[in-house]
CSV table of C-alpha atoms and ligand atoms in Angstrom, one decimal:
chain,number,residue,atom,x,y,z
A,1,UNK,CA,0.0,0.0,0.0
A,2,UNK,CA,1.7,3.5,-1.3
A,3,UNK,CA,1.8,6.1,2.0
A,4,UNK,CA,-0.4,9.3,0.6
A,5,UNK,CA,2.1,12.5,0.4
A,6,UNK,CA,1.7,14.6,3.8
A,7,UNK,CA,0.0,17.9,2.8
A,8,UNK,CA,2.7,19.5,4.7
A,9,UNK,CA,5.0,18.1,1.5
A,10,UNK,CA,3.0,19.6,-1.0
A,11,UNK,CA,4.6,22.2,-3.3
A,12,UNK,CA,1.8,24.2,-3.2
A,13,UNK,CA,1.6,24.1,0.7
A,14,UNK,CA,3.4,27.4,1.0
A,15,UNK,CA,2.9,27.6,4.7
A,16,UNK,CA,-1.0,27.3,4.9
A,17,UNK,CA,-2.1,28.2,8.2
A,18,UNK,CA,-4.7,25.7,7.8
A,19,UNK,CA,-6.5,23.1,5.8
A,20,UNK,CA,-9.8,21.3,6.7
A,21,UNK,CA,-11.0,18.2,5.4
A,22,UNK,CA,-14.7,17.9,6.0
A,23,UNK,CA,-17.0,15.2,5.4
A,24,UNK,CA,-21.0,14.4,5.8
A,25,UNK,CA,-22.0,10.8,4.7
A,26,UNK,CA,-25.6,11.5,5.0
A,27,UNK,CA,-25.0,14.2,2.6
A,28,UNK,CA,-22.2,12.7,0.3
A,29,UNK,CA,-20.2,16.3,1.2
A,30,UNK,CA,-16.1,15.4,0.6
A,31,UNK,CA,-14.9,19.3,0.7
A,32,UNK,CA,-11.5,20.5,1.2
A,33,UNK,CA,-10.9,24.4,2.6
A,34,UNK,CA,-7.8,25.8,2.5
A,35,UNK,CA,-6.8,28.9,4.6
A,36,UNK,CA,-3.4,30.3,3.4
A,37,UNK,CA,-3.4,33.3,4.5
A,38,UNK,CA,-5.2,35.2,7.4
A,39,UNK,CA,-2.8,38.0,8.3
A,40,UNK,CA,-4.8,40.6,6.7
A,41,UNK,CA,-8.6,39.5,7.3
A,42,UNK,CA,-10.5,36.8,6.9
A,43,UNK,CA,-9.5,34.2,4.0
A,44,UNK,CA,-11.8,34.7,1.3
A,45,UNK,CA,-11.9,32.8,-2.0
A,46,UNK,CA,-14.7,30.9,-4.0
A,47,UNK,CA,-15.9,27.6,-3.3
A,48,UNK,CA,-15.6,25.2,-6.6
A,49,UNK,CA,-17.2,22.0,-6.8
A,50,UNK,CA,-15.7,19.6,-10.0
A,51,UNK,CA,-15.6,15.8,-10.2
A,52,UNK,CA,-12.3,15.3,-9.2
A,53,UNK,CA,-10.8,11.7,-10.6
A,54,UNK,CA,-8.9,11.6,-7.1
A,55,UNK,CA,-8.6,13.4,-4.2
A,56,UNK,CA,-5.2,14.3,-4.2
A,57,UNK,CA,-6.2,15.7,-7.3
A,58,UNK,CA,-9.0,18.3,-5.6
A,59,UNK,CA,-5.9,18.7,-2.9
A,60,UNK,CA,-3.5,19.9,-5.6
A,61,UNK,CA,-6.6,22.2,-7.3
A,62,UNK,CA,-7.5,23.7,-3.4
A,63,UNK,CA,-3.9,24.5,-2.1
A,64,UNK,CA,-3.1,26.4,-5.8
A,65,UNK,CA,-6.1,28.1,-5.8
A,66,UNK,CA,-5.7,29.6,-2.1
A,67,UNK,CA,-2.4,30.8,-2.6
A,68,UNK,CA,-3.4,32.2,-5.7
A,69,UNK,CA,-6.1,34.1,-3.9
A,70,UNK,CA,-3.9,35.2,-1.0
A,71,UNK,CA,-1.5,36.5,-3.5
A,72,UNK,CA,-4.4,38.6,-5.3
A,73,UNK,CA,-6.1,39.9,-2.5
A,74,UNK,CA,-2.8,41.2,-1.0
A,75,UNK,CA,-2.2,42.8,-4.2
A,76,UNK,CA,-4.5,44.5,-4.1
A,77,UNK,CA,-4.2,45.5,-0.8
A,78,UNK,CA,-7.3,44.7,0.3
A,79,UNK,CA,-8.3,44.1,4.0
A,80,UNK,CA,-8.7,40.4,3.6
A,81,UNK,CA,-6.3,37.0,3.2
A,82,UNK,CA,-6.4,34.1,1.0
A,83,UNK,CA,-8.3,31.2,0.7
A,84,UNK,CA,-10.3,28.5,-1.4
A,85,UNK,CA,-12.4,25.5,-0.8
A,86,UNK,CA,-13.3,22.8,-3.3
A,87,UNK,CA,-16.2,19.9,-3.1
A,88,UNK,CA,-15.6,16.8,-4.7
A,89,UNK,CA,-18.6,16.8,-6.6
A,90,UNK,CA,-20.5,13.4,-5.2
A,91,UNK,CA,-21.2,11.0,-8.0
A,92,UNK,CA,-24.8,9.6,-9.3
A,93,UNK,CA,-27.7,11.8,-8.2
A,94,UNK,CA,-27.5,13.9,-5.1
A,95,UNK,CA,-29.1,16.6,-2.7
A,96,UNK,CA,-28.0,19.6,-3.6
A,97,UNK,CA,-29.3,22.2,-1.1
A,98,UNK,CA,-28.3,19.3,2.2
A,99,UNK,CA,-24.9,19.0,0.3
A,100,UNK,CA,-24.2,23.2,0.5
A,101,UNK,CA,-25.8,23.2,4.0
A,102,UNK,CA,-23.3,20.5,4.9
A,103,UNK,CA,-21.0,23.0,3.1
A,104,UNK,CA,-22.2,25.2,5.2
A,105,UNK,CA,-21.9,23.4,8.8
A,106,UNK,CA,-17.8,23.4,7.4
A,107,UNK,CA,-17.1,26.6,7.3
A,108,UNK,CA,-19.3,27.6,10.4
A,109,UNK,CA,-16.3,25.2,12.2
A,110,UNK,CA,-13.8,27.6,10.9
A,111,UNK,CA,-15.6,30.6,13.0
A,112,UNK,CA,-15.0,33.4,10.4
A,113,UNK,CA,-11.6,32.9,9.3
A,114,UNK,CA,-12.9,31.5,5.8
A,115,UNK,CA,-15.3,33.4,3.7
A,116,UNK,CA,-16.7,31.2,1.1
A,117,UNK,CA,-17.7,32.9,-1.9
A,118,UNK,CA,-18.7,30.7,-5.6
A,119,UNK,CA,-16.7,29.5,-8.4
A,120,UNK,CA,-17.0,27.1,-11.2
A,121,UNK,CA,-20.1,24.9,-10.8
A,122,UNK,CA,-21.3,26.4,-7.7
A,123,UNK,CA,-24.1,28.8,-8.3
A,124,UNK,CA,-25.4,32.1,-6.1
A,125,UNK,CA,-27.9,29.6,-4.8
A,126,UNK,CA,-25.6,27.2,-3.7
A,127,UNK,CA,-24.2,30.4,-1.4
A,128,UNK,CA,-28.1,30.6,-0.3
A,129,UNK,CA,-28.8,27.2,0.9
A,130,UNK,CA,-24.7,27.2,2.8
A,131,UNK,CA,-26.1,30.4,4.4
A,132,UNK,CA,-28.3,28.2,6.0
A,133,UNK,CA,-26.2,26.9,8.0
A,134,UNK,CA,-23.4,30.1,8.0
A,135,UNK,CA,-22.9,33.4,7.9
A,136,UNK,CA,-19.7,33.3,6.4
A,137,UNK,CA,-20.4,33.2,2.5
A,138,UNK,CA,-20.3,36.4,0.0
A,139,UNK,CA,-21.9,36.8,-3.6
A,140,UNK,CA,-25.4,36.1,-2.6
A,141,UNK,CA,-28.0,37.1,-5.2
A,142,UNK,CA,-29.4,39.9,-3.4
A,143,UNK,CA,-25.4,40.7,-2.6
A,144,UNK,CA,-23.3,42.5,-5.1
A,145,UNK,CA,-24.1,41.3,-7.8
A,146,UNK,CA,-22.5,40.8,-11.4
A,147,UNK,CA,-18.6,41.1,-10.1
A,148,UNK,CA,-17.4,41.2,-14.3
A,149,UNK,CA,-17.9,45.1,-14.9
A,150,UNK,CA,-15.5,46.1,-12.1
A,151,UNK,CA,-13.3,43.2,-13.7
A,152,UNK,CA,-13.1,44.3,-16.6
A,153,UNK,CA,-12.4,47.4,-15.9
A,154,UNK,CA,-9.7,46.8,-14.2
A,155,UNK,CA,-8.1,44.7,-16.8
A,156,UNK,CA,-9.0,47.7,-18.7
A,157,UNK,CA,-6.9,49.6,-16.8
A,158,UNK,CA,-4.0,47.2,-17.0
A,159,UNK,CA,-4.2,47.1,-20.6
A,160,UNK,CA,-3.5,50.6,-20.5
A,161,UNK,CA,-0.4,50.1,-18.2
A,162,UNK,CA,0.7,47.2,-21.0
A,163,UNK,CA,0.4,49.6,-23.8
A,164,UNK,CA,2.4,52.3,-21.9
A,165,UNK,CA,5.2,49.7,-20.4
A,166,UNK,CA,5.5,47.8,-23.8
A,167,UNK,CA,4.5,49.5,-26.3
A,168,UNK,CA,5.3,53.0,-25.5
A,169,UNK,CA,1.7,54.3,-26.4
A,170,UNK,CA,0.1,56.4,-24.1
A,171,UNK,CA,-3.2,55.7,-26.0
A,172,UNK,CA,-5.3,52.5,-27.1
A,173,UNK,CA,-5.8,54.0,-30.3
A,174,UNK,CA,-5.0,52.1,-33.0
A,175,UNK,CA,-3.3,49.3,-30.8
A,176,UNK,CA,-4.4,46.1,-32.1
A,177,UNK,CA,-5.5,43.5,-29.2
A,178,UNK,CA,-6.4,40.0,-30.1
A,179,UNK,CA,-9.3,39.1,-27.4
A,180,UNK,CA,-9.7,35.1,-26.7
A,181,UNK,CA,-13.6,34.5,-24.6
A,182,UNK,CA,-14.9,38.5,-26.5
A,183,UNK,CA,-18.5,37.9,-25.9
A,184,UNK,CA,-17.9,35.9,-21.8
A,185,UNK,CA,-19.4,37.8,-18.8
A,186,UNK,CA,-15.7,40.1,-18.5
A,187,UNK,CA,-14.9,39.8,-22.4
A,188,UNK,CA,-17.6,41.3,-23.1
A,189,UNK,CA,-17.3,44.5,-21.1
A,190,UNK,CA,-14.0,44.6,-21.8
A,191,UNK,CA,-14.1,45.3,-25.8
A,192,UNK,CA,-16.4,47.6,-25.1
A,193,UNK,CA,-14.0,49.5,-22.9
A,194,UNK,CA,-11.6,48.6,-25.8
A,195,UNK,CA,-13.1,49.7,-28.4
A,196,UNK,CA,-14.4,52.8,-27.3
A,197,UNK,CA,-10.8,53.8,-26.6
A,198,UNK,CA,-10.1,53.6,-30.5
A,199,UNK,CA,-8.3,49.8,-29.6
A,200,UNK,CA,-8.6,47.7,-33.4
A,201,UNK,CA,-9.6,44.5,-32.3
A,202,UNK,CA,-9.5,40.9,-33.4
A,203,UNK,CA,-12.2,38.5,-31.3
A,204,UNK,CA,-12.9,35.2,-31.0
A,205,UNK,CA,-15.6,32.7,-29.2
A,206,UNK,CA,-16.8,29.5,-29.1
A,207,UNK,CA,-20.4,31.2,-28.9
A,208,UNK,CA,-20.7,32.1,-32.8
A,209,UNK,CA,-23.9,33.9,-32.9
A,210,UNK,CA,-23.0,36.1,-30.1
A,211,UNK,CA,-19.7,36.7,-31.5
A,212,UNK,CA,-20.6,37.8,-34.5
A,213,UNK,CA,-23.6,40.2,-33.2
A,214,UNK,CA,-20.3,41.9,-30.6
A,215,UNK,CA,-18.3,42.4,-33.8
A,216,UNK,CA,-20.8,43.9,-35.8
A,217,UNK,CA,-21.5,46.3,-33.0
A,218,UNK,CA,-18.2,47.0,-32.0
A,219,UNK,CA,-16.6,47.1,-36.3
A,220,UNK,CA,-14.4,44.3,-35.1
A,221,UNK,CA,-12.7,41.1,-37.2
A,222,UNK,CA,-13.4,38.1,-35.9
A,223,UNK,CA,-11.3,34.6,-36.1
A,224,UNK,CA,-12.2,30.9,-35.7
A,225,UNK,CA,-11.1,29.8,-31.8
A,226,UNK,CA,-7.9,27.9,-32.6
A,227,UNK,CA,-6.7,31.1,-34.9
A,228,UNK,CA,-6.5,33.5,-31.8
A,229,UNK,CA,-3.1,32.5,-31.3
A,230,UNK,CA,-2.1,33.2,-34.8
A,231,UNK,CA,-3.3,36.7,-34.9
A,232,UNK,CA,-0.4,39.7,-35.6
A,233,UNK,CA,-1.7,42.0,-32.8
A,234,UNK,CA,0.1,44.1,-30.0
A,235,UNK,CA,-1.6,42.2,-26.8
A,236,UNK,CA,-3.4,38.9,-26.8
A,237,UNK,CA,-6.2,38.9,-24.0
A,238,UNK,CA,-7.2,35.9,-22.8
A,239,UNK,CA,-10.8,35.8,-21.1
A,240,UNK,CA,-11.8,32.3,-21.2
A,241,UNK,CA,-9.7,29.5,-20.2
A,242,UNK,CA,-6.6,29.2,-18.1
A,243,UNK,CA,-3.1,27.6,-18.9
A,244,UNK,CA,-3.5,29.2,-22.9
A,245,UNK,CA,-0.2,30.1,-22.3
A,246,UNK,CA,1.9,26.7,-22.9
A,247,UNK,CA,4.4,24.7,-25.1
A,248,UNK,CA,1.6,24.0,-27.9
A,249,UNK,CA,0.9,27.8,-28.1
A,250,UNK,CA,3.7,29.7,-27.1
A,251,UNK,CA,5.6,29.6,-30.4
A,252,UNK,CA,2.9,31.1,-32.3
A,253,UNK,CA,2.1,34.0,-30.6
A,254,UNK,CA,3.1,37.3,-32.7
A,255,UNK,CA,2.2,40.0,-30.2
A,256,UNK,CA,4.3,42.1,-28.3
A,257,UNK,CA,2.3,41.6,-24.8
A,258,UNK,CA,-0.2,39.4,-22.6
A,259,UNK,CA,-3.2,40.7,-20.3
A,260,UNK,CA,-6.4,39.5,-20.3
A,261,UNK,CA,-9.3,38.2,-17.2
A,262,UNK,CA,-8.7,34.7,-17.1
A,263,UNK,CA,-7.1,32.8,-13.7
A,264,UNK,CA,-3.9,31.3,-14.4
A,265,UNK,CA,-3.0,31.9,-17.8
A,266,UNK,CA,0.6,30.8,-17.5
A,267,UNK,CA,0.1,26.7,-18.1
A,268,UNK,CA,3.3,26.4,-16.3
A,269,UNK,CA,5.7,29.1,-13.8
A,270,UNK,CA,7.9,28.3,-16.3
A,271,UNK,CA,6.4,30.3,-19.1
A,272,UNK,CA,6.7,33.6,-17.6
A,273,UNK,CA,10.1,33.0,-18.5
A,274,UNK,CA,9.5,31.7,-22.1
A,275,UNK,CA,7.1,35.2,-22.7
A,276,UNK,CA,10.0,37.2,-21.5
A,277,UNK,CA,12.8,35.4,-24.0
A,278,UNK,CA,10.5,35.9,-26.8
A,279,UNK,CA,10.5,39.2,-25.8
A,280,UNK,CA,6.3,39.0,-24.8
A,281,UNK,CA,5.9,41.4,-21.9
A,282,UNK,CA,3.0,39.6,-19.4
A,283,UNK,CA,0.5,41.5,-17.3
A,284,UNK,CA,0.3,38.8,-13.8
A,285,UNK,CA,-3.2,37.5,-14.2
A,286,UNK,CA,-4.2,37.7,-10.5
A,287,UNK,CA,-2.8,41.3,-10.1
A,288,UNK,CA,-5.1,42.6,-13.6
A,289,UNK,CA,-8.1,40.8,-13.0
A,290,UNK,CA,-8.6,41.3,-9.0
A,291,UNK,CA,-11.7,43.4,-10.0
A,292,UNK,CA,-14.1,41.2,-9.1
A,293,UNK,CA,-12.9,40.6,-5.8
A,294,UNK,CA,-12.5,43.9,-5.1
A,295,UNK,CA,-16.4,44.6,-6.0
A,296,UNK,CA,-17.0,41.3,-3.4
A,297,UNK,CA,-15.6,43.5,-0.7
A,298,UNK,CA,-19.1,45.3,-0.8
A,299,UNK,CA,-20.5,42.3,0.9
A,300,UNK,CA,-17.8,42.2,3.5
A,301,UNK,CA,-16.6,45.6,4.7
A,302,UNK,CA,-18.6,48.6,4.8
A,303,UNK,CA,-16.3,50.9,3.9
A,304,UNK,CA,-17.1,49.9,0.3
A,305,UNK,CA,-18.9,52.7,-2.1
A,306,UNK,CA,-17.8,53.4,-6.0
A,307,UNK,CA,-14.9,55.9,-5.2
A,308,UNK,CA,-13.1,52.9,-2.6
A,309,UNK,CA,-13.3,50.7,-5.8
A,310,UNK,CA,-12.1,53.3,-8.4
A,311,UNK,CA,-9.3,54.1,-5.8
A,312,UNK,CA,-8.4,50.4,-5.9
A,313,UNK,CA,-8.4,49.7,-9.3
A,314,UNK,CA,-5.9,53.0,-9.8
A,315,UNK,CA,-3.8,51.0,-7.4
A,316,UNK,CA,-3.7,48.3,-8.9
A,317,UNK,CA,-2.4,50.2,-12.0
A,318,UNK,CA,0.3,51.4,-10.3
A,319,UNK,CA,0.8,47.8,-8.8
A,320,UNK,CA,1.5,47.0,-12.2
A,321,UNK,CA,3.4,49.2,-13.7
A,322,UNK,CA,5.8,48.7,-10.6
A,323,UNK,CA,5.9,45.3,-11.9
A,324,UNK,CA,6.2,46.0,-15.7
A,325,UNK,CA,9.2,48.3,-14.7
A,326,UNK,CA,11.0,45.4,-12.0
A,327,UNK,CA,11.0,42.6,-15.0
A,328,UNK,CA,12.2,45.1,-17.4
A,329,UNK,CA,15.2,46.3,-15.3
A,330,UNK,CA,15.8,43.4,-13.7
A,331,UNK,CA,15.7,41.3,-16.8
A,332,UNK,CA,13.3,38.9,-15.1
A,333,UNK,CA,10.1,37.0,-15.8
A,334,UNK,CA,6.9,39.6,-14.6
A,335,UNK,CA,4.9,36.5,-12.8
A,336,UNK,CA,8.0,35.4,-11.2
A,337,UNK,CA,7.9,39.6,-9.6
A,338,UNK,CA,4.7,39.3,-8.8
A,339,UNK,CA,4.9,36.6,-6.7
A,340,UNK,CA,7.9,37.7,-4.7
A,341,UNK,CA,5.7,40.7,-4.3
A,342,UNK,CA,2.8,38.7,-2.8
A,343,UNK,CA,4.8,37.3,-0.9
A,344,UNK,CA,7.0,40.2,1.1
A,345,UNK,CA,3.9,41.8,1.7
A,346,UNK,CA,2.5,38.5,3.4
A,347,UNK,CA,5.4,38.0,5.3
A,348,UNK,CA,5.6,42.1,6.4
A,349,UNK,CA,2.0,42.0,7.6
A,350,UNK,CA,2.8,39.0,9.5
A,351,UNK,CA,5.6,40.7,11.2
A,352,UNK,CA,3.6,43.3,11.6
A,353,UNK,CA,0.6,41.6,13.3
A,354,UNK,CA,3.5,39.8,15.4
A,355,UNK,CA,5.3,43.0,16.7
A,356,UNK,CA,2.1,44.6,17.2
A,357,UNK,CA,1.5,41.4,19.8
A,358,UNK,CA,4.8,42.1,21.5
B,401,NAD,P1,-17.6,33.4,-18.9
B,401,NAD,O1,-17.9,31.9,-18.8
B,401,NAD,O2,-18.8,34.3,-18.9
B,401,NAD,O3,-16.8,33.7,-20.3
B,401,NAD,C1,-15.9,32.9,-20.9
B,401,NAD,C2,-16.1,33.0,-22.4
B,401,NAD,O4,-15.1,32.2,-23.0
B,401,NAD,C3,-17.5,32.5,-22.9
B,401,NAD,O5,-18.1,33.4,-23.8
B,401,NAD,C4,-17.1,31.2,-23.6
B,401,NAD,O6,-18.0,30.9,-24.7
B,401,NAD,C5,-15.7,31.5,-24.1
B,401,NAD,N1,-14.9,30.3,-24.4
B,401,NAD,C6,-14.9,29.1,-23.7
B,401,NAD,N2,-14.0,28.3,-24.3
B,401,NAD,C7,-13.4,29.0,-25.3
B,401,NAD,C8,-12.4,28.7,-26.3
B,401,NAD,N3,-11.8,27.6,-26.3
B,401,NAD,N4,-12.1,29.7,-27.2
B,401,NAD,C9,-12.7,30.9,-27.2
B,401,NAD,N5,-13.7,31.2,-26.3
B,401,NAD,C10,-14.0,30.3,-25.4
B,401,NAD,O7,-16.5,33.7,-17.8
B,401,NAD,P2,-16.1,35.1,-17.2
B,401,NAD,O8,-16.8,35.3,-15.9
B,401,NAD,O9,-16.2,36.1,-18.3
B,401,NAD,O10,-14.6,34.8,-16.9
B,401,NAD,C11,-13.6,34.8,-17.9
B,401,NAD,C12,-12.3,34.4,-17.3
B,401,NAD,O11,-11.9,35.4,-16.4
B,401,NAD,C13,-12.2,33.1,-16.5
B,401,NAD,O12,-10.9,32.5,-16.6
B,401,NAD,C14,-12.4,33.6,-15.1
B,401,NAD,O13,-11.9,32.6,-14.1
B,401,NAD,C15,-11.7,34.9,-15.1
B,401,NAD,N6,-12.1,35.8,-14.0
B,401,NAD,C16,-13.4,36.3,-14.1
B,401,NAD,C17,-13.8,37.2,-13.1
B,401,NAD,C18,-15.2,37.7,-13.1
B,401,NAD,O14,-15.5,38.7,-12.4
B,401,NAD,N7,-16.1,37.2,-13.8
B,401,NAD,C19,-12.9,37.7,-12.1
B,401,NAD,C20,-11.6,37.2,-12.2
B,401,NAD,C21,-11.2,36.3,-13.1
């Protein structure tokens, strides 16, 4: 019998302060939360529920994610810290408002230091029936709503930066962006923002009918889905699937820069440093897209009101231009920045929080 890898071993353990493993027979719940970081606020992160073919498999999936969030929430210095939670989605037939209550019952045991908030197949009622049993779940229907606008903008925003950094245009007019998932909840937003700042663009979508209908309205080309990365264009912006950044694609990318909405772009860590050879500046995904979190706040803090967001998402331009200008004077991969980033400012407000105890 093989001895299953300690957590603690994992390379994306990264000092978690804490991962639960819950389980409810009666309601077929198997759900992993992962707290990585607390040291600013309360962990918050989505809750995504997949059919796993193993669990180590959902382990691997929860530990990235957290960090991932911890890193994005701290970058955009918001009062909050890191976390994710994942559900190994039960198979056959099941009871889907006892399974979230059971989610529910979880991350009540956690007494506030998670947040759960959805992700993929978990739905704004799924957050209804687990606050049932909690108070500690965001992006309820009646909540925030819609978090794409505010992401968008934001990668808006950073699209600007990318133009600046790499391209030396102080202006989106005429630059020529080749936009993967145009007509998705953020996409779509997005090439509005685009093209109303004179961007030319080139979209694509597996949705046809919609794609065509945003091109017409917008004057924009349009390609078939595997052509995206094909396109001569200044920035490709993914917004639909992560890990389009990899050994099958890299090569035939003919743009000067990266930035786009979708989570973890970069197929490997690896990559950042293959964009950076072929001379392909790269805007960090979770330092560009944390819009959406940053619009969730509205359902935890209550400082929150339009000007708190714009002023965040103006920070988060400067965010990124500090790491645009760090990989190009340093000579080193952007994501590989970012990261270091996250984590000094993890580590600082920990020694903060511990001197502030002394
Ligand atoms: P969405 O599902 O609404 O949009 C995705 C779009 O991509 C859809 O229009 C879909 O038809 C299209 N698509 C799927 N596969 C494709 C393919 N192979 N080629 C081309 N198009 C394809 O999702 P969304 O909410 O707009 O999010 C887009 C991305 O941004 C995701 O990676 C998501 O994780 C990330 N993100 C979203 C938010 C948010 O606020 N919604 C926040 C942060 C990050």
């Amino acid at each position: 019998m093989s001895v299953p890898a300690s957590v603690f071993e994992h390379p994306s353990f990264d000092n978690h302060e804490k991962v639960l493993f819950a389980s409810d027979p009666a309601t077929g719940l198997q759900a992993i939360i992962a707290v990585h970081s607390t040291v600013r606020g309360p962990a918050v992160g989505g809750c995504r529920m997949w059919g796993y073919d193993s669990p180590s498999e959902a382990v691997t999936d929860v530990l990235r994610l957290s960090q991932g969030m911890s890193y994005k929430n701290i970058m955009a210095d918001l009062p909050i810290g890191g976390g994710k939670s994942v559900i190994i989605k039960p198979k056959g037939e099941f009871d889907r408002e006892a399974l979230f209550q059971a989610f529910g019952r979880a991350v009540d045991s956690l007494g506030g230091h998670y947040i759960s908030a959805e992700d993929v197949g978990v739905s704004p009622d799924d957050m209804v029936s687990a606050r049932r049993t909690t108070r500690h779940v965001v992006g309820l229907p009646q909540g925030t709503g819609d978090p794409s606008p505010t992401t968008a903008k934001g990668v808006f925003f950073g699209i600007q930066v990318v133009a600046e950094k790499a391209l030396g245009k102080s202006s989106l007019e005429g630059v020529r962006i080749a936009v993967q998932g145009a007509t998705g909840h953020v996409g779509a937003y997005l090439c509005r923002h685009l093209a109303k700042a004179g961007a030319e663009l080139t979209l694509t979508d597996i949705n046809t009918d919609a794609l065509e209908k945003l091109a017409a309205e917008l004057g924009a080309k349009t390609v078939g889905k595997d052509e995206i990365y094909d396109v001569e264009a200044d920035i490709f912006t993914p917004c639909a699937l992560g890990a389009v950044i990899n050994e099958n694609t890299i090569d035939r990318l003919k743009v000067r820069a990266v930035a786009g909405a979708a989570n973890n772009q970069l197929a490997t860590r690896e990559m950042g440093a293959e964009l950076m050879k072929r001379k392909i500046a790269y805007a960090p995904d979770y330092v560009i897209n944390a819009g959406g979190i940053i619009n969730i706040m509205g359902e935890i803090e209550t400082r929150f009101d339009r000007n708190w967001v714009e002023g965040k998402l103006q920070g988060l331009k400067s965010t990124l231009a500090e790491i645009l200008d760090a990989a190009e004077s340093e000579g080193r991969p952007a994501n590989l920045i970012a990261d270091e980033i996250a984590r000094q400012r993890i580590e600082d407000a920990r020694a903060g929080t511990r001197h502030a105890a002394e």
